[in-house]
mmCIF file of C-alpha atoms and ligand atoms in Angstrom:
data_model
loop_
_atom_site.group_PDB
_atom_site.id
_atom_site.type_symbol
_atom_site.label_atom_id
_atom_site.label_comp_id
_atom_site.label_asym_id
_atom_site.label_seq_id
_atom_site.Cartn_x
_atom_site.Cartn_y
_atom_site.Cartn_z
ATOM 1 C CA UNK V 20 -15.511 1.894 12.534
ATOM 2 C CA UNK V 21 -18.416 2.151 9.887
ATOM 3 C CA UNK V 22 -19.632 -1.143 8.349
ATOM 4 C CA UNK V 23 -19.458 -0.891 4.525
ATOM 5 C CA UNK V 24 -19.846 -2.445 1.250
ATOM 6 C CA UNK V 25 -17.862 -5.796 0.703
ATOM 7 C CA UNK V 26 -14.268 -4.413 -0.134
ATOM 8 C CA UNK V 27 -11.006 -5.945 -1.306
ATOM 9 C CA UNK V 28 -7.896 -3.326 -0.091
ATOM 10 C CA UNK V 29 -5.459 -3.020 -2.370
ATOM 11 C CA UNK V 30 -2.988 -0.138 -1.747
ATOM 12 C CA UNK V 31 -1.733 -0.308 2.312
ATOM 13 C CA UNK V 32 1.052 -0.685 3.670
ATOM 14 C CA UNK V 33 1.284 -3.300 6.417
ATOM 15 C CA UNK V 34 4.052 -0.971 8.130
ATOM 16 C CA UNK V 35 2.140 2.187 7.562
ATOM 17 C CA UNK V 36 -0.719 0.743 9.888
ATOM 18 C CA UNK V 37 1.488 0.583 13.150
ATOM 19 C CA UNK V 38 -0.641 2.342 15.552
ATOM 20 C CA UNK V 39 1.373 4.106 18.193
ATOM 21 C CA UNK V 40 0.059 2.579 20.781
ATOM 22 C CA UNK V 41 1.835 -0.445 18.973
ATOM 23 C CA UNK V 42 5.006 1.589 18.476
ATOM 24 C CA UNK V 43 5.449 1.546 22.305
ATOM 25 C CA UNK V 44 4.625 -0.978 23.001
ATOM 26 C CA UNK V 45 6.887 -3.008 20.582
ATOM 27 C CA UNK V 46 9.391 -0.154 22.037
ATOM 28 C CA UNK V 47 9.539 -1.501 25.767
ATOM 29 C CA UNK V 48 9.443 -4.703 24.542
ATOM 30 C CA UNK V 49 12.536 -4.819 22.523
ATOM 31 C CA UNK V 50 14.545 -1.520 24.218
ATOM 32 C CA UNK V 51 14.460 0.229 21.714
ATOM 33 C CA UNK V 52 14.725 4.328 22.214
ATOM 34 C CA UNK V 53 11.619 6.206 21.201
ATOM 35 C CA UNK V 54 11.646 10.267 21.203
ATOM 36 C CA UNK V 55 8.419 9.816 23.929
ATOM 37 C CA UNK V 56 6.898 6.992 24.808
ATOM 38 C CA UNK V 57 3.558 8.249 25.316
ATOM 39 C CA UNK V 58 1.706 7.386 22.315
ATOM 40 C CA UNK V 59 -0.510 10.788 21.915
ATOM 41 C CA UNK V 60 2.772 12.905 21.814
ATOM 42 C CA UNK V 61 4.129 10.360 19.520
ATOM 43 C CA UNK V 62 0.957 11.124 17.109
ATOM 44 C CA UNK V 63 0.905 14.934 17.601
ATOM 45 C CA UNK V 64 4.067 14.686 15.476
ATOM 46 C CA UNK V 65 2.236 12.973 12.808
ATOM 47 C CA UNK V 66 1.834 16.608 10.909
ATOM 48 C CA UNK V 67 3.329 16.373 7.182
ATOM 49 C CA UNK V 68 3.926 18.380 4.245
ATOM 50 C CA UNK V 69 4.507 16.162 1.371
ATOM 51 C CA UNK V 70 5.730 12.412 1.324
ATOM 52 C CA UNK V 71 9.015 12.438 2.561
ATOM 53 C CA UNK V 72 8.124 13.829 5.703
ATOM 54 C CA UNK V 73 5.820 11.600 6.663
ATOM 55 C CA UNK V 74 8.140 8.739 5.521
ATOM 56 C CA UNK V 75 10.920 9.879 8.225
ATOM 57 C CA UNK V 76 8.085 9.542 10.670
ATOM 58 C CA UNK V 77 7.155 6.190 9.313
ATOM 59 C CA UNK V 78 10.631 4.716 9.525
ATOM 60 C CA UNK V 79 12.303 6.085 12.314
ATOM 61 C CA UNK V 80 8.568 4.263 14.244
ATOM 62 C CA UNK V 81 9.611 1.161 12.139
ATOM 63 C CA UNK V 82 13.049 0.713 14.390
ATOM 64 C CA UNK V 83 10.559 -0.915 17.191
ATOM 65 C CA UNK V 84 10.241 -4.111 14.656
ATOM 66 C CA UNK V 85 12.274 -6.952 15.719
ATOM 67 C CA UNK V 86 11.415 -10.029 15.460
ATOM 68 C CA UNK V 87 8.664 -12.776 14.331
ATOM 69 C CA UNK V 88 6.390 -11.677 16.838
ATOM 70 C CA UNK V 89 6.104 -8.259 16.234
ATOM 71 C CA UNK V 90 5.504 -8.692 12.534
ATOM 72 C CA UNK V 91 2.855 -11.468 13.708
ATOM 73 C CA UNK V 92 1.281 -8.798 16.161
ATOM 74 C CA UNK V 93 1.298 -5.750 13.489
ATOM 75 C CA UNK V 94 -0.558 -8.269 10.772
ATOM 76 C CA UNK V 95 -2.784 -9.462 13.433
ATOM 77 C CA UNK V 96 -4.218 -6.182 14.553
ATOM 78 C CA UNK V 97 -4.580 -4.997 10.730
ATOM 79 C CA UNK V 98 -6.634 -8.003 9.495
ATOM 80 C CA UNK V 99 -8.442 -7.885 12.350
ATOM 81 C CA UNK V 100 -9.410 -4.558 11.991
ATOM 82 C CA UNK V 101 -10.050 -4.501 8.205
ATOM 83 C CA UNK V 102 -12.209 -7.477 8.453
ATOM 84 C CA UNK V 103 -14.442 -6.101 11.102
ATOM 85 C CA UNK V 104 -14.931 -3.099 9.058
ATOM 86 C CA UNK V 105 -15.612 -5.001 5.658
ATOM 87 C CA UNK V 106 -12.716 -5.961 3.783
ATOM 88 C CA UNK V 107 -13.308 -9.292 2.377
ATOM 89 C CA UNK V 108 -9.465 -9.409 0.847
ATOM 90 C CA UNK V 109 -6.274 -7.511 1.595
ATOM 91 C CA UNK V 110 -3.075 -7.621 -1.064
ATOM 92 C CA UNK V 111 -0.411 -6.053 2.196
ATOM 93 C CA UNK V 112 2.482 -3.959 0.925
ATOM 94 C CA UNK V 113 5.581 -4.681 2.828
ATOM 95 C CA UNK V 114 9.154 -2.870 2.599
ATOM 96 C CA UNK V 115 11.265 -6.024 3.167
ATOM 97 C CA UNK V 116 14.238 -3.649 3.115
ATOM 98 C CA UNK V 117 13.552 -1.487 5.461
ATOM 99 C CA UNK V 118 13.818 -4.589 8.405
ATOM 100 C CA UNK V 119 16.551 -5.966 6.791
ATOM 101 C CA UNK V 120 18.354 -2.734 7.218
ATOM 102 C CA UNK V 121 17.760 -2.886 10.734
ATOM 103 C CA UNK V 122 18.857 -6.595 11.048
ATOM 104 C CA UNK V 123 15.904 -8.474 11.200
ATOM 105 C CA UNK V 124 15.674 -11.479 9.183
ATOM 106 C CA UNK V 125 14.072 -12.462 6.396
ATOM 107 C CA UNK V 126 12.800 -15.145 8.200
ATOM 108 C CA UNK V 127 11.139 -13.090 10.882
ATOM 109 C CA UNK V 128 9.065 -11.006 8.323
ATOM 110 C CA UNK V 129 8.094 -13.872 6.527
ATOM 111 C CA UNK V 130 7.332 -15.945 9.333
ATOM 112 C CA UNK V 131 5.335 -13.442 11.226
ATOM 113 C CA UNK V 132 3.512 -12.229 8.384
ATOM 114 C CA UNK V 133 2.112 -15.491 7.356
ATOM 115 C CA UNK V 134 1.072 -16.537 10.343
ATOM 116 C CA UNK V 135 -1.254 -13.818 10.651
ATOM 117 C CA UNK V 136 -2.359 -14.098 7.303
ATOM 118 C CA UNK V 137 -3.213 -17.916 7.704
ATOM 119 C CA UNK V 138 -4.893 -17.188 11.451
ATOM 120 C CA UNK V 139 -6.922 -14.108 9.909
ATOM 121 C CA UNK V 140 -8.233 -16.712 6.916
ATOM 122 C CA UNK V 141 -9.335 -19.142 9.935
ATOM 123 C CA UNK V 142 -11.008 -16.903 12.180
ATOM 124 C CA UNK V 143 -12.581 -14.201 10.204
ATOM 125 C CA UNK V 144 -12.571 -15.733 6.660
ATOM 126 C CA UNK V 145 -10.507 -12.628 5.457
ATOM 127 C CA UNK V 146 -8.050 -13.767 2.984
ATOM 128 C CA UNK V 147 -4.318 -11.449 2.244
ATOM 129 C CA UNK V 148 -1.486 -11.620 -0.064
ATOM 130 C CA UNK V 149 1.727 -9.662 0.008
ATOM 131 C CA UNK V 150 3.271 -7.873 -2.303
ATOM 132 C CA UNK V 151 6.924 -6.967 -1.797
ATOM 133 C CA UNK V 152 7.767 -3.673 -2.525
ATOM 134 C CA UNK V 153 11.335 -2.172 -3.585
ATOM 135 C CA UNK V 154 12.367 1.032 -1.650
ATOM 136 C CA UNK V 155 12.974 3.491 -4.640
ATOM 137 C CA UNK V 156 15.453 5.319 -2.453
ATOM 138 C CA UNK V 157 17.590 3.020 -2.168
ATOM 139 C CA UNK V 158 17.728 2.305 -5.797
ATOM 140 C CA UNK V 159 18.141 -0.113 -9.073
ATOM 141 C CA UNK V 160 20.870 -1.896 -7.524
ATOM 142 C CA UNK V 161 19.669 -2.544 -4.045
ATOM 143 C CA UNK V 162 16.314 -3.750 -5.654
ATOM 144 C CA UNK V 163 17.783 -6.701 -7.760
ATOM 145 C CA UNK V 164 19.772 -7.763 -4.834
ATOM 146 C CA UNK V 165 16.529 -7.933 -2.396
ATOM 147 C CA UNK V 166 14.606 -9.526 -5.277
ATOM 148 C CA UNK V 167 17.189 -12.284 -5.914
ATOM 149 C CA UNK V 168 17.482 -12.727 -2.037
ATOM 150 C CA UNK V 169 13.678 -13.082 -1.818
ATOM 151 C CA UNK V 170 13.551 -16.273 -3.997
ATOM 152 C CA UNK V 171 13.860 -18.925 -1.510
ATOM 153 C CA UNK V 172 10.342 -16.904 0.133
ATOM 154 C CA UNK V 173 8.738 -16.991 -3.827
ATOM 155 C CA UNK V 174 5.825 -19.021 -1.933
ATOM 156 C CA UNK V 175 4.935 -16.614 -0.079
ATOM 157 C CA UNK V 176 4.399 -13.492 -1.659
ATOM 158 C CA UNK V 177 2.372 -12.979 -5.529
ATOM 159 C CA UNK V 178 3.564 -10.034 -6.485
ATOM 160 C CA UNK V 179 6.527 -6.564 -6.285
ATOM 161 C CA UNK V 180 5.470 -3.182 -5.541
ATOM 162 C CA UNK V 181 7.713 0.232 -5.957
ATOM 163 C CA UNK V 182 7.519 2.580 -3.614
ATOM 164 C CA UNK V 183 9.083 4.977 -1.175
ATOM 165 C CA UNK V 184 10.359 8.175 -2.077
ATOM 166 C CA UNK V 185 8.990 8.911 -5.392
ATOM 167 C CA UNK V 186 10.942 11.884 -7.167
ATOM 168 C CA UNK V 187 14.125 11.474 -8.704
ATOM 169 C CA UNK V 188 13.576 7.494 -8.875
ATOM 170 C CA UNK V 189 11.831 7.043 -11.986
ATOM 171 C CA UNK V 190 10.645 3.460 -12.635
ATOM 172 C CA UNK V 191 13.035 2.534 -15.022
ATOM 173 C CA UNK V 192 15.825 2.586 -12.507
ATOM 174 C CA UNK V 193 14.078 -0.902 -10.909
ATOM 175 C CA UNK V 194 13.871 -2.714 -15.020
ATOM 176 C CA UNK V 195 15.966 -5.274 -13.694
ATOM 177 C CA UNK V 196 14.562 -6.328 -10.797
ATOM 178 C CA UNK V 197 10.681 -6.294 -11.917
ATOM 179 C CA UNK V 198 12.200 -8.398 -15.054
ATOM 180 C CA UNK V 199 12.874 -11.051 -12.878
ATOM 181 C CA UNK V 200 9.810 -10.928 -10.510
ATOM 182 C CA UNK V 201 8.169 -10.918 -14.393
ATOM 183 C CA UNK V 202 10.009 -14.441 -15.410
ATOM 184 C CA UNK V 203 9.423 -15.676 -12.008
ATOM 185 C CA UNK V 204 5.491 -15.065 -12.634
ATOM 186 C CA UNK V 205 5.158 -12.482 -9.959
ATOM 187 C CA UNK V 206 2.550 -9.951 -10.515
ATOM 188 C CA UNK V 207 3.772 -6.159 -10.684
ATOM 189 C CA UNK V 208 2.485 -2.940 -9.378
ATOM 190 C CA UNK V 209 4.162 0.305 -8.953
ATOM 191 C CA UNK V 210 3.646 3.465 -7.127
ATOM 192 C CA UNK V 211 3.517 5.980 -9.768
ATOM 193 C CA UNK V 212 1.925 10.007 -10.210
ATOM 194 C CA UNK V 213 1.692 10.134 -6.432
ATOM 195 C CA UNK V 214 4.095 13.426 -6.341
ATOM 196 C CA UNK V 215 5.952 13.042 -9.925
ATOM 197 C CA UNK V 216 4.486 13.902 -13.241
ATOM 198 C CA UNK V 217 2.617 10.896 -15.632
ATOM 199 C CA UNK V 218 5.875 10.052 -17.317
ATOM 200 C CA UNK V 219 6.758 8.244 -14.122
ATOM 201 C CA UNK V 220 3.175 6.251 -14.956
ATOM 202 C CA UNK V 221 4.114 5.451 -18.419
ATOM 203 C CA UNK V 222 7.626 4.427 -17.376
ATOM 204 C CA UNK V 223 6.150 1.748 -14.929
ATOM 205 C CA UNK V 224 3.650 0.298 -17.658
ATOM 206 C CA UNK V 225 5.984 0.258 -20.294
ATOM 207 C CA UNK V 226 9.416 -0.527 -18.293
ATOM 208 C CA UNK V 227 8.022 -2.607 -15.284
ATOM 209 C CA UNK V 228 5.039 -3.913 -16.972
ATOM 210 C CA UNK V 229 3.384 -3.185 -14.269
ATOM 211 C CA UNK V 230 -0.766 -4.806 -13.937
ATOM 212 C CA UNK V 231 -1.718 -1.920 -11.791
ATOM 213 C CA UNK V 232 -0.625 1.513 -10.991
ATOM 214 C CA UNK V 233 -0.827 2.959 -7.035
ATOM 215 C CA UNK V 234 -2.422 6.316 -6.881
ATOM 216 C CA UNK V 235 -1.919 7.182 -10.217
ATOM 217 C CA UNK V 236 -3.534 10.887 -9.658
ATOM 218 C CA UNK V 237 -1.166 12.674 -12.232
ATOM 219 C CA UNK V 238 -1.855 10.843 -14.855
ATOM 220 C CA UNK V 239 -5.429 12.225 -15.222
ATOM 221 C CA UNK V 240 -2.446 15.387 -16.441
ATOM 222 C CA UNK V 241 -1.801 13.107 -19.792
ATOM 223 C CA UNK V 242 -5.227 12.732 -21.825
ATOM 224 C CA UNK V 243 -3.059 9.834 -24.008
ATOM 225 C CA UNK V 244 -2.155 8.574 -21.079
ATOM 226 C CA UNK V 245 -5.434 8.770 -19.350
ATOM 227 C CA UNK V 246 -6.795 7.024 -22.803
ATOM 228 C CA UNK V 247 -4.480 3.491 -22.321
ATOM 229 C CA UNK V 248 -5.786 3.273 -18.649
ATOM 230 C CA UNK V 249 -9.181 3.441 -19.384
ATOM 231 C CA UNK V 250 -8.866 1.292 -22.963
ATOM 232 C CA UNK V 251 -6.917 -1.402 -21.397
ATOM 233 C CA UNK V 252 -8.896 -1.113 -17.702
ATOM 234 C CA UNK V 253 -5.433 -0.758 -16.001
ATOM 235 C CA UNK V 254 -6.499 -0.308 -11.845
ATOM 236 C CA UNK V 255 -5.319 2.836 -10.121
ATOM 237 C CA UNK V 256 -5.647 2.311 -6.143
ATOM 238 C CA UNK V 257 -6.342 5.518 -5.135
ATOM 239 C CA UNK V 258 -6.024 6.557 -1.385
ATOM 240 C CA UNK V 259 -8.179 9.801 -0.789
ATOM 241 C CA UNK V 260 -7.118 10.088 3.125
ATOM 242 C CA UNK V 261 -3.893 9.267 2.682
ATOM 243 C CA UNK V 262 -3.885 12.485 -0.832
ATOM 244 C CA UNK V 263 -4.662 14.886 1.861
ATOM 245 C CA UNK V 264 -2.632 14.206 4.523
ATOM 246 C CA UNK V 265 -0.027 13.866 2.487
ATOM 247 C CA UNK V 266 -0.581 17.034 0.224
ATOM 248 C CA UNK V 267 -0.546 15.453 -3.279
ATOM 249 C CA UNK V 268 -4.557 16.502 -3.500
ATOM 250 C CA UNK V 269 -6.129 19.532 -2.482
ATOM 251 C CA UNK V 270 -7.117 20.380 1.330
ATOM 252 C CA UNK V 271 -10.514 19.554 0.714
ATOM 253 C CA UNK V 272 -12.117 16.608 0.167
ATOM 254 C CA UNK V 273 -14.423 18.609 -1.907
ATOM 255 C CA UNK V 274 -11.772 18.839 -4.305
ATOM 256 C CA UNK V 275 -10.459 14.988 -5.343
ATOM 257 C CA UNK V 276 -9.810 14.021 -8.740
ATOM 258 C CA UNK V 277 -11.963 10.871 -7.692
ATOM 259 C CA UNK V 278 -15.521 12.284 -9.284
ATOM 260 C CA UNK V 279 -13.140 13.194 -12.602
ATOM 261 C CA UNK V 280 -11.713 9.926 -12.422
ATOM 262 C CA UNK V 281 -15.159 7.734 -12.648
ATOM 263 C CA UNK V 282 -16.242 10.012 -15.313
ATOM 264 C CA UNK V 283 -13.203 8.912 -17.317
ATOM 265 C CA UNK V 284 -14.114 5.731 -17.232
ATOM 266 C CA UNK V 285 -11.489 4.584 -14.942
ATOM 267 C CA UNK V 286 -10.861 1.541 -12.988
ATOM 268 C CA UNK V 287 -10.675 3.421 -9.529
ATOM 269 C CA UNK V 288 -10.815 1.741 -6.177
ATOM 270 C CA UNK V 289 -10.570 3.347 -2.594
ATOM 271 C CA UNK V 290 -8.056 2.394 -0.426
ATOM 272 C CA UNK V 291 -5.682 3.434 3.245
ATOM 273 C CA UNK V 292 -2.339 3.448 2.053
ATOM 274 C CA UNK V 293 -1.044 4.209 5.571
ATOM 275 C CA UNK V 294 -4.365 3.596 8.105
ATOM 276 C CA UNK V 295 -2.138 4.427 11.258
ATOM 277 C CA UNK V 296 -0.825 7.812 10.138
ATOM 278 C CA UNK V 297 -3.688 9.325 7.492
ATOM 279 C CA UNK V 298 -6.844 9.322 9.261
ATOM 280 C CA UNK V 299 -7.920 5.874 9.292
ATOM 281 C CA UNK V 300 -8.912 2.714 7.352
ATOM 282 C CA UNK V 301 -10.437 1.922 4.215
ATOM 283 C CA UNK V 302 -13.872 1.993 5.790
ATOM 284 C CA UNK V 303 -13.089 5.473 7.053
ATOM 285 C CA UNK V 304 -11.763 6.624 3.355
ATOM 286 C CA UNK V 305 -15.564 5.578 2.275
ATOM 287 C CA UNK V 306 -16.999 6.924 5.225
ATOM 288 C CA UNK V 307 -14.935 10.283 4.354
ATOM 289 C CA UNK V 308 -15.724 10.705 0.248
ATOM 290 C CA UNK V 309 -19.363 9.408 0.948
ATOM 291 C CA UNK V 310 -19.546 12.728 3.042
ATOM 292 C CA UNK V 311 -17.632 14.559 1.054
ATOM 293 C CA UNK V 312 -18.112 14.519 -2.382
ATOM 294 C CA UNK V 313 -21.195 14.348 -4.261
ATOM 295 C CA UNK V 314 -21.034 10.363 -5.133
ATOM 296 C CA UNK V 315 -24.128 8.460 -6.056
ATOM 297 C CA UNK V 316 -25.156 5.162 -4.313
ATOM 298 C CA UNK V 317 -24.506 3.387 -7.430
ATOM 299 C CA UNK V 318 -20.837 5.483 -7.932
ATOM 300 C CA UNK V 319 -19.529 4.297 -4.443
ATOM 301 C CA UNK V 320 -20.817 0.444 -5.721
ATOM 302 C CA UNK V 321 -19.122 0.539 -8.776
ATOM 303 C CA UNK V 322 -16.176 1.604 -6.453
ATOM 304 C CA UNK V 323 -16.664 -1.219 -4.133
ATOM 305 C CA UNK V 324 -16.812 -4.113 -6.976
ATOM 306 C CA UNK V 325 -13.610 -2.500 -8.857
ATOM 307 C CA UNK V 326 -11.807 -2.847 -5.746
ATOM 308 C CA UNK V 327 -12.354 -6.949 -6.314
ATOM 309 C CA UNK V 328 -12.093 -6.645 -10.072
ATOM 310 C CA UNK V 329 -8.791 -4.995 -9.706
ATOM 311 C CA UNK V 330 -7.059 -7.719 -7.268
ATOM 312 C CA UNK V 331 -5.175 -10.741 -7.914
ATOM 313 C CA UNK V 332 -7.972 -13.134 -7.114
ATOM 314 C CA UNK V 333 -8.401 -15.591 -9.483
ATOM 315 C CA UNK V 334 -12.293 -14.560 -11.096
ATOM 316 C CA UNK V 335 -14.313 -17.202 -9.507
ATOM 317 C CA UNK V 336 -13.154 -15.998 -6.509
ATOM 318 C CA UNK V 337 -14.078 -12.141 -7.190
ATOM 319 C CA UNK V 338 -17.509 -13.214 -8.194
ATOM 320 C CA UNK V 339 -17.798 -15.338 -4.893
ATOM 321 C CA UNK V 340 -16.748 -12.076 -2.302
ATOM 322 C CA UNK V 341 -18.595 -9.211 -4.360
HETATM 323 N N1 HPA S 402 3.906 6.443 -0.744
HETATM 324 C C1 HPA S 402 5.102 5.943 -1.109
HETATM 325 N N2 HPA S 402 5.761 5.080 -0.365
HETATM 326 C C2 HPA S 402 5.205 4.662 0.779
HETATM 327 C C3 HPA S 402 3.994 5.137 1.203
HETATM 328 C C4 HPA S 402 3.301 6.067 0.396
HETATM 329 O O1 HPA S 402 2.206 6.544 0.737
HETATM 330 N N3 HPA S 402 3.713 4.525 2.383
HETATM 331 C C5 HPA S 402 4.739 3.706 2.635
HETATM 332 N N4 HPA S 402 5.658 3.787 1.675
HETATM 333 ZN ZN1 ZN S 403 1.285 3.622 -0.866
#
């Protein structure tokens, strides 16, 4: 763990930071069958070659969550982590779906969640959010339904997310369901150019109305495109670690878009996506493009405050954490 720069995190997945060791142990807990239960076996398998691999890995480990506790546990052991390390605020991803699926409550997400989140805020001062995101794989349908089901929990969540297996789901398969989390005052985000091409990025502004995209690489493909994000200072949440592992950047750090990015005049922040399965945390993504690429002091600031000026936090609040 590397101290850093004030932070806010934007782009992670509260699933996606499920240690192993956390996977087996929720595993004996609740009997549920694992492949191995010894957790470095379990994480020599972590080896993928584009999203959708590593999103069987991610969850098929996910079938150890069961009840209040374990989502209390998995929050508990992220927001302690991040704020250790520096992150002053945290907007979590979480695939509702995905539990339901496997018959857990709403309830027990909820429940668990929040209860971290309000512990976290009283013993470190770190303050979260979630953001609920739609599993594109599932599709338009499936995404209404969850959102309409989610109501009665509007309190405790401030925004919807897209994500999940990007290609072949283009945004404007989820209109419906982001129009209501629009009228209900929800903010939006969508992942969007992780894997598919910038018309997947201009679907999600201009059919989800989205406030921020997630990765967002591709569209630096689209110079128009690249144009409305910088005039109109839309965030992309860019997750260097989690490019590599996942294949959607080149093998080298060396290599990232990110440098191209700031020179466009982009609103870029750093974040983990998936801590547990990329390489590490959001301190570790700085630690890893402060050695790697050829940033200034001042570049991997202006990083640092974008991550706050691209959050939800209402501005008195940004200007109070940066
Ligand atoms: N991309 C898309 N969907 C996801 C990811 C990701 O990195 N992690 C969890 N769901
Ligand atoms: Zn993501």
């Amino acid at each position: 763990m590397m101290p850093m720069l004030p932070v806010a995190e934007l782009h992670m997945h509260i699933e996606g930071s499920l240690e192993a060791e956390l996977v087996v142990a929720l595993a004996r807990r609740n009997g549920i069958d694992l492949p191995t239960y010894d957790a470095t076996e379990l994480k020599n398998r972590y080896r993928f070659t584009d999203l959708q691999s590593f999103l069987d890995i991610y969850y098929a480990n996910l079938a150890v969550m069961k009840t209040e506790q374990d989502f209390y546990d998995l929050g508990t052991a992220y927001l302690t982590r991040a704020a250790a390390s520096g992150v002053r605020h945290a907007e979590m991803f979480f695939d509702l779906q995905t539990h339901t699926q496997n018959g857990v409550a709403q309830e027990a997400v909820f429940g668990g969640l929040t209860a971290a989140i309000d512990e976290a805020r009283a013993s470190s001062g770190i303050t979260a959010e979630l953001i609920l995101c739609f599993l594109r794989h599932l599709g338009g349908e499936a995404a209404t339904e969850t959102m309409r089901d989610a109501l009665p929990f509007r309190d405790r969540f401030i925004g919807v997310g897209l994500d999940s297996s990007e290609l072949g789901y283009p945004p404007s398969l989820f209109a419906e369901a982001f129009g209501i989390a629009g009228s209900e005052g929800l903010h939006r985000v969508a992942h969007a150019g992780e894997e598919a091409g910038p018309e997947y990025v201009w679907e999600a502004l201009d059919l989800l109305g989205v406030e921020r995209i997630d990765h967002g690489n591709r569209a630096t493909e689209d110079p128009a495109l690249v144009a409305r994000l910088r005039d109109e200072q839309i965030p992309l949440t860019v997750c260097p670690l989690s490019n590599i592992a996942l294949k959607t950047a080149p093998p080298e750090l060396a290599d990232h878009l990110l440098p191209a990015m700031l020179a466009e005049g982009l609103l870029v922040s750093i974040n983990s996506d998936d801590p547990a399965y990329f390489g590490g945390y959001v301190d570790d993504n700085f630690a890893a493009i402060t050695a790697g690429l050829d940033l200034s002091p001042a570049q991997v600031g202006v990083l640092a405050e974008n991550s706050f000026t691209s959050s939800f936090l209402p501005e008195r609040q940004k200007e109070s954490l940066r």
